[in-house]
């Protein structure tokens, strides 16, 4: 059931990036003349209406005018636009608060239909995402609403954005299903540096899960395709636990097994996010939950004191800020010089926009007014914050790794340093990622009037240093 006006009111994103609702008069007239029985009710049977509209779209007889095809299509595209918005809102409700994004950040990727009624034969541009959804829909395989949800969650650019935020849209059970044991072994031994015993325990759990859940899942798909992976039932958990006991002699309760499976999926999810987005899970340098960089460096020296660790961390933090400042200065100068070569005021606009964004917490729309641009998307293109941060991050890692390796020589012997080289690199990558994820999350906050991230503060410090003195 649904609200009747969703078949002639269309949601689009206008040139300034804002959500806009269009009432399409031709679609309204077409719909109300063909479905007058629903004009006085607030709820309508969507499946019945959509079935009729799809039938008119598929009618190739001479008596069916092309305008009927176009208007039937437009009514369905209006409905699709509302459903797309609903999926984006649900994603934001589920993940936005923890991962730093809003539904408005998702709209530009999927609400690409402009609401116009165009002649199919004369259409030269690529179809909108809503048109792609409609053209690929088969009503014999399920409802249009379900198909829209699936297509939105499969949208490549949307998923790339979500990955940057740390969200990987796949259920734990599907993730476990498509992870081969050999890949798990490689991930746990090389990426997580787990012991052989820990890795083997996870391999036993995964292979037993595959033997029960995945086999039954494949059998189910032969009789009913397209259903999502549901959590394992109590019966399946008992079967998996029995298989593990047969292999290892260990008795695991279904409740404990469920927790272990979810933890396993969480570790695989973190790895896939890293592979797809280059972003590691953030671990503070001196957290008690994980070994700090200082602990890793002093692991072979039992006589090291707490004072030495504190001294190392103090020196490390100084080196980190100095390396960050140097990376910001170098990359910003390069970008400014490139913009100066374009014979336009872009270099000045770039500096001003950087300051307004990082130091005053202005939104892209507000910045556009200050720097003489017409819309927020022009500011986004000018700043290219993702690329700007990526360049600084790369430069920071190169500089910082060299500095920390030099610093570590005072706290460990040369032989230990060789074996710790990779661990130091991973630890630095974690810490650097934390800084840049904080900066990115700060950008998603609707009212970040006071910039608190370390990255923003250091950018402001540099911009203040290059200001012309009166």
PDB file of C-alpha atoms in Angstrom, residues 119-341:
ATOM      1  CA  UNK A 119      10.610  10.508 -26.279  1.00  0.00           C
ATOM      2  CA  UNK A 120      12.362   7.152 -26.064  1.00  0.00           C
ATOM      3  CA  UNK A 121      13.353   7.172 -29.703  1.00  0.00           C
ATOM      4  CA  UNK A 122      14.965  10.582 -29.416  1.00  0.00           C
ATOM      5  CA  UNK A 123      16.698   9.996 -26.063  1.00  0.00           C
ATOM      6  CA  UNK A 124      20.457  10.312 -26.552  1.00  0.00           C
ATOM      7  CA  UNK A 125      21.658  10.569 -22.954  1.00  0.00           C
ATOM      8  CA  UNK A 126      22.324   7.577 -20.732  1.00  0.00           C
ATOM      9  CA  UNK A 127      19.310   6.345 -18.747  1.00  0.00           C
ATOM     10  CA  UNK A 128      18.929   7.601 -15.194  1.00  0.00           C
ATOM     11  CA  UNK A 129      19.416   5.202 -12.294  1.00  0.00           C
ATOM     12  CA  UNK A 130      15.638   5.042 -11.806  1.00  0.00           C
ATOM     13  CA  UNK A 131      15.226   4.074 -15.478  1.00  0.00           C
ATOM     14  CA  UNK A 132      17.882   1.378 -15.069  1.00  0.00           C
ATOM     15  CA  UNK A 133      15.922  -0.018 -12.122  1.00  0.00           C
ATOM     16  CA  UNK A 134      12.690  -0.060 -14.117  1.00  0.00           C
ATOM     17  CA  UNK A 135      14.233  -1.535 -17.264  1.00  0.00           C
ATOM     18  CA  UNK A 136      15.849  -4.377 -15.301  1.00  0.00           C
ATOM     19  CA  UNK A 137      12.756  -5.189 -13.222  1.00  0.00           C
ATOM     20  CA  UNK A 138      10.958  -8.505 -13.714  1.00  0.00           C
ATOM     21  CA  UNK A 139       7.633  -8.555 -11.891  1.00  0.00           C
ATOM     22  CA  UNK A 140       7.615 -12.346 -11.979  1.00  0.00           C
ATOM     23  CA  UNK A 141      10.605 -12.349  -9.615  1.00  0.00           C
ATOM     24  CA  UNK A 142       9.146 -10.157  -6.860  1.00  0.00           C
ATOM     25  CA  UNK A 143       7.852  -6.677  -6.056  1.00  0.00           C
ATOM     26  CA  UNK A 144       9.179  -3.430  -7.500  1.00  0.00           C
ATOM     27  CA  UNK A 145       9.779  -2.042  -3.988  1.00  0.00           C
ATOM     28  CA  UNK A 146      12.040  -4.974  -3.099  1.00  0.00           C
ATOM     29  CA  UNK A 147      13.890  -4.657  -6.409  1.00  0.00           C
ATOM     30  CA  UNK A 148      14.543  -0.950  -5.765  1.00  0.00           C
ATOM     31  CA  UNK A 149      16.041  -1.696  -2.342  1.00  0.00           C
ATOM     32  CA  UNK A 150      18.340  -4.302  -3.853  1.00  0.00           C
ATOM     33  CA  UNK A 151      19.477  -2.081  -6.736  1.00  0.00           C
ATOM     34  CA  UNK A 152      20.187   0.911  -4.478  1.00  0.00           C
ATOM     35  CA  UNK A 153      22.274  -1.233  -2.130  1.00  0.00           C
ATOM     36  CA  UNK A 154      24.169  -2.610  -5.135  1.00  0.00           C
ATOM     37  CA  UNK A 155      24.911   0.827  -6.634  1.00  0.00           C
ATOM     38  CA  UNK A 156      28.678   0.929  -7.169  1.00  0.00           C
ATOM     39  CA  UNK A 157      29.299   4.648  -6.551  1.00  0.00           C
ATOM     40  CA  UNK A 158      27.033   4.667  -3.506  1.00  0.00           C
ATOM     41  CA  UNK A 159      28.881   1.669  -2.114  1.00  0.00           C
ATOM     42  CA  UNK A 160      32.228   3.358  -2.773  1.00  0.00           C
ATOM     43  CA  UNK A 161      31.072   6.363  -0.743  1.00  0.00           C
ATOM     44  CA  UNK A 162      29.813   4.131   2.073  1.00  0.00           C
ATOM     45  CA  UNK A 163      33.103   2.243   2.089  1.00  0.00           C
ATOM     46  CA  UNK A 164      34.957   5.529   2.544  1.00  0.00           C
ATOM     47  CA  UNK A 165      32.775   6.075   5.595  1.00  0.00           C
ATOM     48  CA  UNK A 166      33.484   2.540   6.862  1.00  0.00           C
ATOM     49  CA  UNK A 167      30.189   0.854   5.886  1.00  0.00           C
ATOM     50  CA  UNK A 168      30.215  -2.414   3.921  1.00  0.00           C
ATOM     51  CA  UNK A 169      26.710  -3.421   2.850  1.00  0.00           C
ATOM     52  CA  UNK A 170      26.695  -7.193   3.147  1.00  0.00           C
ATOM     53  CA  UNK A 171      25.240  -9.346   5.904  1.00  0.00           C
ATOM     54  CA  UNK A 172      27.513 -11.309   8.232  1.00  0.00           C
ATOM     55  CA  UNK A 173      26.153 -14.551   6.835  1.00  0.00           C
ATOM     56  CA  UNK A 174      26.707 -13.648   3.184  1.00  0.00           C
ATOM     57  CA  UNK A 175      30.203 -12.449   4.089  1.00  0.00           C
ATOM     58  CA  UNK A 176      31.040 -15.763   5.739  1.00  0.00           C
ATOM     59  CA  UNK A 177      29.464 -17.640   2.826  1.00  0.00           C
ATOM     60  CA  UNK A 178      31.731 -16.187   0.159  1.00  0.00           C
ATOM     61  CA  UNK A 179      35.013 -16.255   2.115  1.00  0.00           C
ATOM     62  CA  UNK A 180      37.143 -19.285   1.128  1.00  0.00           C
ATOM     63  CA  UNK A 181      39.106 -20.929   3.978  1.00  0.00           C
ATOM     64  CA  UNK A 182      42.416 -20.293   2.178  1.00  0.00           C
ATOM     65  CA  UNK A 183      41.620 -16.572   1.995  1.00  0.00           C
ATOM     66  CA  UNK A 184      40.720 -16.530   5.695  1.00  0.00           C
ATOM     67  CA  UNK A 185      44.027 -18.190   6.536  1.00  0.00           C
ATOM     68  CA  UNK A 186      45.934 -15.569   4.554  1.00  0.00           C
ATOM     69  CA  UNK A 187      43.989 -12.661   6.096  1.00  0.00           C
ATOM     70  CA  UNK A 188      44.437 -13.840   9.666  1.00  0.00           C
ATOM     71  CA  UNK A 189      48.107 -14.751   9.353  1.00  0.00           C
ATOM     72  CA  UNK A 190      49.281 -11.805   7.205  1.00  0.00           C
ATOM     73  CA  UNK A 191      46.839  -8.959   7.932  1.00  0.00           C
ATOM     74  CA  UNK A 192      45.935  -9.585  11.579  1.00  0.00           C
ATOM     75  CA  UNK A 193      49.148 -11.448  12.528  1.00  0.00           C
ATOM     76  CA  UNK A 194      47.142 -14.042  14.485  1.00  0.00           C
ATOM     77  CA  UNK A 195      48.931 -17.084  15.866  1.00  0.00           C
ATOM     78  CA  UNK A 196      48.625 -20.408  13.973  1.00  0.00           C
ATOM     79  CA  UNK A 197      46.414 -21.718  16.807  1.00  0.00           C
ATOM     80  CA  UNK A 198      44.023 -18.735  16.564  1.00  0.00           C
ATOM     81  CA  UNK A 199      43.911 -19.008  12.793  1.00  0.00           C
ATOM     82  CA  UNK A 200      43.203 -22.743  12.888  1.00  0.00           C
ATOM     83  CA  UNK A 201      40.336 -22.252  15.357  1.00  0.00           C
ATOM     84  CA  UNK A 202      38.700 -19.749  12.991  1.00  0.00           C
ATOM     85  CA  UNK A 203      39.287 -22.067  10.028  1.00  0.00           C
ATOM     86  CA  UNK A 204      37.481 -24.879  11.848  1.00  0.00           C
ATOM     87  CA  UNK A 205      34.524 -22.596  12.550  1.00  0.00           C
ATOM     88  CA  UNK A 206      34.330 -21.291   8.979  1.00  0.00           C
ATOM     89  CA  UNK A 207      34.654 -24.693   7.289  1.00  0.00           C
ATOM     90  CA  UNK A 208      31.980 -26.150   9.594  1.00  0.00           C
ATOM     91  CA  UNK A 209      29.731 -23.171   8.862  1.00  0.00           C
ATOM     92  CA  UNK A 210      30.191 -23.762   5.130  1.00  0.00           C
ATOM     93  CA  UNK A 211      29.429 -27.477   5.485  1.00  0.00           C
ATOM     94  CA  UNK A 212      26.075 -26.812   7.153  1.00  0.00           C
ATOM     95  CA  UNK A 213      24.796 -23.300   6.453  1.00  0.00           C
ATOM     96  CA  UNK A 214      26.196 -22.751   2.972  1.00  0.00           C
ATOM     97  CA  UNK A 215      25.156 -26.171   1.683  1.00  0.00           C
ATOM     98  CA  UNK A 216      21.604 -25.678   2.967  1.00  0.00           C
ATOM     99  CA  UNK A 217      21.579 -22.144   1.588  1.00  0.00           C
ATOM    100  CA  UNK A 218      22.419 -23.429  -1.887  1.00  0.00           C
ATOM    101  CA  UNK A 219      19.647 -26.010  -1.669  1.00  0.00           C
ATOM    102  CA  UNK A 220      17.161 -23.295  -0.672  1.00  0.00           C
ATOM    103  CA  UNK A 221      18.183 -21.118  -3.619  1.00  0.00           C
ATOM    104  CA  UNK A 222      17.310 -23.914  -6.046  1.00  0.00           C
ATOM    105  CA  UNK A 223      13.690 -23.701  -4.918  1.00  0.00           C
ATOM    106  CA  UNK A 224      13.405 -19.946  -4.207  1.00  0.00           C
ATOM    107  CA  UNK A 225      15.958 -17.541  -5.646  1.00  0.00           C
ATOM    108  CA  UNK A 226      16.859 -14.066  -4.492  1.00  0.00           C
ATOM    109  CA  UNK A 227      16.203 -14.335  -0.762  1.00  0.00           C
ATOM    110  CA  UNK A 228      18.789 -12.732   1.503  1.00  0.00           C
ATOM    111  CA  UNK A 229      20.989 -14.695   3.896  1.00  0.00           C
ATOM    112  CA  UNK A 230      19.214 -14.988   7.236  1.00  0.00           C
ATOM    113  CA  UNK A 231      20.947 -15.709  10.556  1.00  0.00           C
ATOM    114  CA  UNK A 232      21.537 -19.428  11.162  1.00  0.00           C
ATOM    115  CA  UNK A 233      18.756 -21.202  13.036  1.00  0.00           C
ATOM    116  CA  UNK A 234      19.278 -22.898  16.377  1.00  0.00           C
ATOM    117  CA  UNK A 235      19.196 -26.249  14.597  1.00  0.00           C
ATOM    118  CA  UNK A 236      21.907 -25.124  12.162  1.00  0.00           C
ATOM    119  CA  UNK A 237      24.053 -23.797  15.014  1.00  0.00           C
ATOM    120  CA  UNK A 238      23.753 -27.130  16.801  1.00  0.00           C
ATOM    121  CA  UNK A 239      24.783 -28.967  13.624  1.00  0.00           C
ATOM    122  CA  UNK A 240      27.769 -26.650  13.123  1.00  0.00           C
ATOM    123  CA  UNK A 241      28.788 -27.060  16.783  1.00  0.00           C
ATOM    124  CA  UNK A 242      28.585 -30.841  16.454  1.00  0.00           C
ATOM    125  CA  UNK A 243      30.805 -30.756  13.387  1.00  0.00           C
ATOM    126  CA  UNK A 244      33.375 -28.612  15.236  1.00  0.00           C
ATOM    127  CA  UNK A 245      33.308 -31.051  18.156  1.00  0.00           C
ATOM    128  CA  UNK A 246      33.898 -33.977  15.781  1.00  0.00           C
ATOM    129  CA  UNK A 247      36.948 -32.157  14.327  1.00  0.00           C
ATOM    130  CA  UNK A 248      38.496 -30.737  17.485  1.00  0.00           C
ATOM    131  CA  UNK A 249      36.868 -32.434  20.472  1.00  0.00           C
ATOM    132  CA  UNK A 250      35.719 -29.028  21.748  1.00  0.00           C
ATOM    133  CA  UNK A 251      32.097 -28.601  22.846  1.00  0.00           C
ATOM    134  CA  UNK A 252      30.698 -25.147  21.914  1.00  0.00           C
ATOM    135  CA  UNK A 253      27.179 -24.032  22.812  1.00  0.00           C
ATOM    136  CA  UNK A 254      24.988 -22.522  20.051  1.00  0.00           C
ATOM    137  CA  UNK A 255      25.039 -19.148  21.849  1.00  0.00           C
ATOM    138  CA  UNK A 256      28.848 -19.051  22.045  1.00  0.00           C
ATOM    139  CA  UNK A 257      29.108 -20.253  18.448  1.00  0.00           C
ATOM    140  CA  UNK A 258      26.836 -17.438  17.261  1.00  0.00           C
ATOM    141  CA  UNK A 259      29.117 -14.899  18.988  1.00  0.00           C
ATOM    142  CA  UNK A 260      32.215 -16.463  17.423  1.00  0.00           C
ATOM    143  CA  UNK A 261      30.634 -16.376  13.953  1.00  0.00           C
ATOM    144  CA  UNK A 262      29.683 -12.709  14.363  1.00  0.00           C
ATOM    145  CA  UNK A 263      33.202 -11.847  15.568  1.00  0.00           C
ATOM    146  CA  UNK A 264      34.670 -13.715  12.616  1.00  0.00           C
ATOM    147  CA  UNK A 265      32.412 -11.811  10.203  1.00  0.00           C
ATOM    148  CA  UNK A 266      33.359  -8.519  11.868  1.00  0.00           C
ATOM    149  CA  UNK A 267      37.067  -9.194  11.294  1.00  0.00           C
ATOM    150  CA  UNK A 268      36.443 -10.117   7.654  1.00  0.00           C
ATOM    151  CA  UNK A 269      34.340  -6.974   7.211  1.00  0.00           C
ATOM    152  CA  UNK A 270      37.154  -4.773   8.546  1.00  0.00           C
ATOM    153  CA  UNK A 271      39.591  -6.410   6.146  1.00  0.00           C
ATOM    154  CA  UNK A 272      37.301  -5.929   3.137  1.00  0.00           C
ATOM    155  CA  UNK A 273      36.704  -2.293   4.027  1.00  0.00           C
ATOM    156  CA  UNK A 274      40.464  -1.827   4.113  1.00  0.00           C
ATOM    157  CA  UNK A 275      40.983  -3.591   0.767  1.00  0.00           C
ATOM    158  CA  UNK A 276      38.240  -1.595  -0.955  1.00  0.00           C
ATOM    159  CA  UNK A 277      38.777   1.813   0.628  1.00  0.00           C
ATOM    160  CA  UNK A 278      42.359   1.734   1.940  1.00  0.00           C
ATOM    161  CA  UNK A 279      41.085   2.550   5.423  1.00  0.00           C
ATOM    162  CA  UNK A 280      42.174   0.453   8.393  1.00  0.00           C
ATOM    163  CA  UNK A 281      40.155   0.254  11.632  1.00  0.00           C
ATOM    164  CA  UNK A 282      41.396   3.051  13.870  1.00  0.00           C
ATOM    165  CA  UNK A 283      43.358   2.047  16.979  1.00  0.00           C
ATOM    166  CA  UNK A 284      44.701   4.795  19.253  1.00  0.00           C
ATOM    167  CA  UNK A 285      48.474   4.662  19.625  1.00  0.00           C
ATOM    168  CA  UNK A 286      48.530   4.071  23.351  1.00  0.00           C
ATOM    169  CA  UNK A 287      45.235   2.235  23.897  1.00  0.00           C
ATOM    170  CA  UNK A 288      45.256  -0.402  26.639  1.00  0.00           C
ATOM    171  CA  UNK A 289      43.184  -2.779  24.497  1.00  0.00           C
ATOM    172  CA  UNK A 290      45.930  -3.189  21.916  1.00  0.00           C
ATOM    173  CA  UNK A 291      49.708  -3.059  21.979  1.00  0.00           C
ATOM    174  CA  UNK A 292      50.923   0.463  21.516  1.00  0.00           C
ATOM    175  CA  UNK A 293      53.748   1.321  19.174  1.00  0.00           C
ATOM    176  CA  UNK A 294      55.920   1.837  22.248  1.00  0.00           C
ATOM    177  CA  UNK A 295      55.072  -1.661  23.496  1.00  0.00           C
ATOM    178  CA  UNK A 296      55.866  -3.184  20.116  1.00  0.00           C
ATOM    179  CA  UNK A 297      59.242  -1.520  19.971  1.00  0.00           C
ATOM    180  CA  UNK A 298      60.185  -2.472  23.527  1.00  0.00           C
ATOM    181  CA  UNK A 299      58.779  -6.011  23.369  1.00  0.00           C
ATOM    182  CA  UNK A 300      62.223  -7.627  23.411  1.00  0.00           C
ATOM    183  CA  UNK A 301      63.623  -5.493  26.217  1.00  0.00           C
ATOM    184  CA  UNK A 302      62.184  -6.550  29.541  1.00  0.00           C
ATOM    185  CA  UNK A 303      64.325  -4.001  31.380  1.00  0.00           C
ATOM    186  CA  UNK A 304      62.726  -1.014  29.629  1.00  0.00           C
ATOM    187  CA  UNK A 305      60.963   1.247  32.065  1.00  0.00           C
ATOM    188  CA  UNK A 306      57.634   3.047  31.936  1.00  0.00           C
ATOM    189  CA  UNK A 307      59.589   6.310  31.830  1.00  0.00           C
ATOM    190  CA  UNK A 308      61.244   5.197  28.600  1.00  0.00           C
ATOM    191  CA  UNK A 309      57.869   4.348  27.061  1.00  0.00           C
ATOM    192  CA  UNK A 310      56.487   7.731  28.086  1.00  0.00           C
ATOM    193  CA  UNK A 311      59.565   9.415  26.668  1.00  0.00           C
ATOM    194  CA  UNK A 312      59.154   7.569  23.380  1.00  0.00           C
ATOM    195  CA  UNK A 313      55.453   8.482  23.140  1.00  0.00           C
ATOM    196  CA  UNK A 314      56.220  12.131  23.862  1.00  0.00           C
ATOM    197  CA  UNK A 315      58.858  12.192  21.129  1.00  0.00           C
ATOM    198  CA  UNK A 316      56.560  10.305  18.789  1.00  0.00           C
ATOM    199  CA  UNK A 317      53.734  12.805  19.185  1.00  0.00           C
ATOM    200  CA  UNK A 318      56.117  15.664  18.454  1.00  0.00           C
ATOM    201  CA  UNK A 319      57.382  13.890  15.330  1.00  0.00           C
ATOM    202  CA  UNK A 320      53.805  13.169  14.246  1.00  0.00           C
ATOM    203  CA  UNK A 321      52.711  16.811  14.409  1.00  0.00           C
ATOM    204  CA  UNK A 322      55.904  18.016  12.740  1.00  0.00           C
ATOM    205  CA  UNK A 323      55.488  15.490   9.927  1.00  0.00           C
ATOM    206  CA  UNK A 324      51.824  16.432   9.518  1.00  0.00           C
ATOM    207  CA  UNK A 325      52.704  20.136   9.340  1.00  0.00           C
ATOM    208  CA  UNK A 326      55.372  19.454   6.715  1.00  0.00           C
ATOM    209  CA  UNK A 327      53.011  17.309   4.624  1.00  0.00           C
ATOM    210  CA  UNK A 328      50.253  19.935   4.762  1.00  0.00           C
ATOM    211  CA  UNK A 329      52.667  22.687   3.719  1.00  0.00           C
ATOM    212  CA  UNK A 330      54.166  20.705   0.845  1.00  0.00           C
ATOM    213  CA  UNK A 331      50.880  19.453  -0.624  1.00  0.00           C
ATOM    214  CA  UNK A 332      49.038  22.767  -0.204  1.00  0.00           C
ATOM    215  CA  UNK A 333      51.866  24.633  -1.956  1.00  0.00           C
ATOM    216  CA  UNK A 334      51.818  22.167  -4.843  1.00  0.00           C
ATOM    217  CA  UNK A 335      48.040  22.530  -5.242  1.00  0.00           C
ATOM    218  CA  UNK A 336      48.227  26.328  -5.113  1.00  0.00           C
ATOM    219  CA  UNK A 337      50.957  26.418  -7.759  1.00  0.00           C
ATOM    220  CA  UNK A 338      48.926  24.147 -10.035  1.00  0.00           C
ATOM    221  CA  UNK A 339      45.883  26.411  -9.683  1.00  0.00           C
ATOM    222  CA  UNK A 340      47.966  29.519 -10.351  1.00  0.00           C
ATOM    223  CA  UNK A 341      48.950  28.047 -13.697  1.00  0.00           C
TER     224      UNK A 341
END
